[in-house]
Amino acid sequence: MTTTTCHHATLLDDRVKPRAMIVFAAIVLAGFGLLYSLAGTALGRSLFPHQATGSLVVVDGQSRASILVAQPFADPRYFHPRPSAAGYDPMGVSGSNQARTNPELRRRIVALTAEVAEREGIAEADVPGELVTQSGGGIDPHLSPEGTRVQIVRVARERGLAESQVATLVEEQVEAPTWGLLGQPRVNVVRLNLALDALD
């Protein structure tokens, strides 16, 4: 091979390499950045339409809530969720980031325990910890069955319902651990309150 031929081959290689890299980058961007995302979204919407759109609860044709996000129920006629460091804002999920040794955390828990005990008419020692502590995400929609049951008397009184009727509704809303193994029995407070409204 002559020197001239080698020189032309080198120039050709230099032109082909950048072109190949640009084509490869375009394929990767279009394939994984666009087509993969579109395919995943379409597959999710077809297989899990309810979950893919935010697990929204629709009442009378209107979206009222998401079963994945706690709502700030404060009316005594409703079951209350656990406190939220994020103000129940799904765009600002967070915990308090306060350690157990933090004096401010201790003061807040003591104050909330007294408040919940008075609200529910129970002893402070009987207040479930989850009703006075915040979840890591700040928008956890679940309570334990115990955290829900201590509110039955108040809710029944405020709505003029029999305690047994409200207690039955709570038990119907208890969710078993996922696949019978993961997590603990729990109650989705949003679902429970919607079911409560349906009694009226």
Tab-separated table of C-alpha atoms in Angstrom:
chain	number	residue	atom	x	y	z
A	1	MET	CA	0.000	0.000	0.000
A	2	THR	CA	1.412	3.364	-1.006
A	3	THR	CA	1.764	6.349	1.282
A	4	THR	CA	-0.998	8.167	-0.625
A	5	THR	CA	-3.387	5.225	-0.177
A	6	CYS	CA	-2.648	5.046	3.582
A	7	HIS	CA	-3.243	8.777	3.883
A	8	HIS	CA	-6.649	8.504	2.143
A	9	ALA	CA	-7.608	5.530	4.362
A	10	THR	CA	-6.729	7.517	7.480
A	11	LEU	CA	-8.819	10.486	6.332
A	12	LEU	CA	-11.734	8.130	5.606
A	13	ASP	CA	-11.457	6.565	9.081
A	14	ASP	CA	-11.404	10.021	10.673
A	15	ARG	CA	-14.633	10.954	8.857
A	16	VAL	CA	-16.403	7.645	9.592
A	17	LYS	CA	-15.722	7.609	13.351
A	18	PRO	CA	-17.469	10.909	14.206
A	19	ARG	CA	-20.378	9.992	11.924
A	20	ALA	CA	-20.725	6.583	13.586
A	21	MET	CA	-20.678	8.168	17.033
A	22	ILE	CA	-23.366	10.683	16.056
A	23	VAL	CA	-25.576	7.942	14.600
A	24	PHE	CA	-25.056	5.776	17.678
A	25	ALA	CA	-25.892	8.698	20.001
A	26	ALA	CA	-29.051	9.450	18.006
A	27	ILE	CA	-30.144	5.802	18.198
A	28	VAL	CA	-29.521	5.680	21.943
A	29	LEU	CA	-31.358	8.964	22.576
A	30	ALA	CA	-34.324	8.057	20.386
A	31	GLY	CA	-34.454	4.431	21.461
A	32	PHE	CA	-33.895	4.678	25.184
A	33	GLY	CA	-34.804	8.303	25.788
A	34	LEU	CA	-38.044	8.339	23.803
A	35	LEU	CA	-39.241	4.980	22.481
A	36	TYR	CA	-38.428	3.032	25.641
A	37	SER	CA	-40.241	5.603	27.792
A	38	LEU	CA	-43.270	5.648	25.494
A	39	ALA	CA	-43.408	1.852	25.407
A	40	GLY	CA	-43.113	1.608	29.194
A	41	THR	CA	-45.845	4.202	29.685
A	42	ALA	CA	-48.156	2.505	27.183
A	43	LEU	CA	-47.548	-0.912	28.730
A	44	GLY	CA	-48.181	0.421	32.227
A	45	ARG	CA	-51.408	2.128	31.179
A	46	SER	CA	-52.673	-1.005	29.453
A	47	LEU	CA	-51.762	-3.483	32.221
A	48	PHE	CA	-52.307	-1.241	35.273
A	49	PRO	CA	-54.522	1.660	34.170
A	50	HIS	CA	-55.594	2.636	37.701
A	51	GLN	CA	-52.085	2.652	39.171
A	52	ALA	CA	-50.500	4.294	36.113
A	53	THR	CA	-52.736	7.334	36.473
A	54	GLY	CA	-51.995	7.902	40.154
A	55	SER	CA	-54.477	5.517	41.810
A	56	LEU	CA	-57.060	8.294	41.824
A	57	VAL	CA	-60.383	7.952	43.606
A	58	VAL	CA	-63.223	9.184	41.403
A	59	VAL	CA	-66.536	10.131	43.033
A	60	ASP	CA	-69.442	11.380	40.934
A	61	GLY	CA	-67.134	11.770	37.949
A	62	GLN	CA	-64.629	13.916	39.836
A	63	SER	CA	-61.173	12.984	41.132
A	64	ARG	CA	-61.328	13.386	44.898
A	65	ALA	CA	-58.010	11.987	46.094
A	66	SER	CA	-55.299	9.419	45.530
A	67	ILE	CA	-55.186	6.340	47.712
A	68	LEU	CA	-51.392	6.693	47.724
A	69	VAL	CA	-51.345	10.118	49.382
A	70	ALA	CA	-52.557	11.011	52.879
A	71	GLN	CA	-55.093	13.814	53.104
A	72	PRO	CA	-55.226	16.385	55.945
A	73	PHE	CA	-58.527	15.267	57.482
A	74	ALA	CA	-59.074	17.544	60.477
A	75	ASP	CA	-62.869	17.460	60.811
A	76	PRO	CA	-63.831	15.385	63.892
A	77	ARG	CA	-66.323	13.488	61.702
A	78	TYR	CA	-63.406	11.795	59.921
A	79	PHE	CA	-60.592	9.446	60.865
A	80	HIS	CA	-57.361	11.392	61.103
A	81	PRO	CA	-54.106	10.245	59.444
A	82	ARG	CA	-50.696	10.384	61.049
A	83	PRO	CA	-48.981	13.806	61.233
A	84	SER	CA	-47.053	15.034	58.198
A	85	ALA	CA	-43.784	16.965	58.200
A	86	ALA	CA	-44.509	17.815	54.555
A	87	GLY	CA	-47.926	19.318	55.235
A	88	TYR	CA	-49.448	16.463	53.183
A	89	ASP	CA	-47.877	18.007	50.075
A	90	PRO	CA	-46.900	15.272	47.553
A	91	MET	CA	-44.465	17.713	45.918
A	92	GLY	CA	-42.534	18.185	49.148
A	93	VAL	CA	-42.393	14.715	50.689
A	94	SER	CA	-40.095	14.522	53.672
A	95	GLY	CA	-39.791	13.462	57.266
A	96	SER	CA	-38.868	15.738	60.141
A	97	ASN	CA	-35.256	14.483	60.091
A	98	GLN	CA	-35.203	14.843	63.866
A	99	ALA	CA	-33.322	12.212	65.844
A	100	ARG	CA	-34.876	10.449	68.837
A	101	THR	CA	-32.598	12.480	71.083
A	102	ASN	CA	-33.802	15.810	69.684
A	103	PRO	CA	-35.521	17.790	72.490
A	104	GLU	CA	-37.880	19.448	70.032
A	105	LEU	CA	-39.082	16.049	68.796
A	106	ARG	CA	-39.722	14.923	72.352
A	107	ARG	CA	-41.668	18.094	73.172
A	108	ARG	CA	-43.762	17.721	70.024
A	109	ILE	CA	-44.573	14.068	70.765
A	110	VAL	CA	-45.562	14.873	74.349
A	111	ALA	CA	-47.837	17.701	73.191
A	112	LEU	CA	-49.416	15.616	70.416
A	113	THR	CA	-49.925	12.663	72.737
A	114	ALA	CA	-51.868	14.848	75.173
A	115	GLU	CA	-53.866	16.354	72.290
A	116	VAL	CA	-54.796	12.972	70.784
A	117	ALA	CA	-55.667	11.509	74.196
A	118	GLU	CA	-58.040	14.391	74.890
A	119	ARG	CA	-59.548	14.263	71.397
A	120	GLU	CA	-60.207	10.528	71.510
A	121	GLY	CA	-61.079	10.313	75.213
A	122	ILE	CA	-58.365	7.784	76.020
A	123	ALA	CA	-55.398	7.630	78.361
A	124	GLU	CA	-52.109	9.030	77.058
A	125	ALA	CA	-50.554	5.587	77.516
A	126	ASP	CA	-53.096	4.177	75.037
A	127	VAL	CA	-52.232	6.615	72.218
A	128	PRO	CA	-50.627	4.670	69.323
A	129	GLY	CA	-47.202	6.061	68.423
A	130	GLU	CA	-48.095	6.523	64.769
A	131	LEU	CA	-50.718	9.154	65.648
A	132	VAL	CA	-48.013	11.409	67.088
A	133	THR	CA	-45.044	10.642	64.826
A	134	GLN	CA	-44.455	11.504	61.194
A	135	SER	CA	-43.663	9.003	58.472
A	136	GLY	CA	-40.430	9.259	56.496
A	137	GLY	CA	-42.247	10.406	53.363
A	138	GLY	CA	-44.749	12.639	55.124
A	139	ILE	CA	-47.707	11.439	53.041
A	140	ASP	CA	-48.197	7.859	54.222
A	141	PRO	CA	-51.947	7.176	53.787
A	142	HIS	CA	-52.039	4.184	56.138
A	143	LEU	CA	-52.571	3.621	59.834
A	144	SER	CA	-52.389	0.397	61.760
A	145	PRO	CA	-55.765	-1.103	62.741
A	146	GLU	CA	-55.009	-0.012	66.321
A	147	GLY	CA	-54.370	3.574	65.233
A	148	THR	CA	-57.747	3.558	63.527
A	149	ARG	CA	-59.744	1.777	66.226
A	150	VAL	CA	-58.983	4.380	68.913
A	151	GLN	CA	-60.857	6.914	66.739
A	152	ILE	CA	-64.056	4.884	66.358
A	153	VAL	CA	-65.856	6.337	69.392
A	154	ARG	CA	-65.278	9.945	68.290
A	155	VAL	CA	-66.255	9.361	64.668
A	156	ALA	CA	-69.406	7.449	65.621
A	157	ARG	CA	-70.419	10.189	68.086
A	158	GLU	CA	-69.799	13.021	65.627
A	159	ARG	CA	-71.776	11.304	62.865
A	160	GLY	CA	-74.567	9.975	65.025
A	161	LEU	CA	-73.758	6.389	64.073
A	162	ALA	CA	-73.596	3.266	66.198
A	163	GLU	CA	-70.068	2.439	67.314
A	164	SER	CA	-70.570	-1.125	66.091
A	165	GLN	CA	-71.409	0.154	62.613
A	166	VAL	CA	-68.236	2.236	62.421
A	167	ALA	CA	-66.170	-0.594	63.930
A	168	THR	CA	-67.472	-2.988	61.269
A	169	LEU	CA	-66.529	-0.500	58.561
A	170	VAL	CA	-63.000	-0.239	59.977
A	171	GLU	CA	-62.570	-4.009	60.033
A	172	GLU	CA	-63.748	-4.219	56.428
A	173	GLN	CA	-61.021	-1.757	55.439
A	174	VAL	CA	-58.127	-3.617	57.094
A	175	GLU	CA	-55.634	-4.670	54.417
A	176	ALA	CA	-53.579	-7.812	54.952
A	177	PRO	CA	-49.781	-7.773	54.460
A	178	THR	CA	-48.848	-7.739	50.779
A	179	TRP	CA	-48.809	-11.328	49.478
A	180	GLY	CA	-49.351	-12.345	53.092
A	181	LEU	CA	-45.690	-11.597	53.875
A	182	LEU	CA	-44.694	-7.977	53.347
A	183	GLY	CA	-45.584	-5.302	55.861
A	184	GLN	CA	-48.203	-5.281	58.576
A	185	PRO	CA	-52.016	-5.183	58.522
A	186	ARG	CA	-53.015	-1.607	57.730
A	187	VAL	CA	-55.932	0.690	56.967
A	188	ASN	CA	-55.921	3.246	54.157
A	189	VAL	CA	-57.403	6.334	55.848
A	190	VAL	CA	-58.470	7.911	52.545
A	191	ARG	CA	-60.430	4.807	51.536
A	192	LEU	CA	-61.895	4.503	55.024
A	193	ASN	CA	-63.159	8.086	55.070
A	194	LEU	CA	-64.668	7.766	51.602
A	195	ALA	CA	-66.433	4.597	52.716
A	196	LEU	CA	-67.586	6.500	55.800
A	197	ASP	CA	-69.118	9.234	53.662
A	198	ALA	CA	-70.935	6.585	51.654
A	199	LEU	CA	-72.834	5.599	54.820
A	200	ASP	CA	-74.518	9.002	55.021
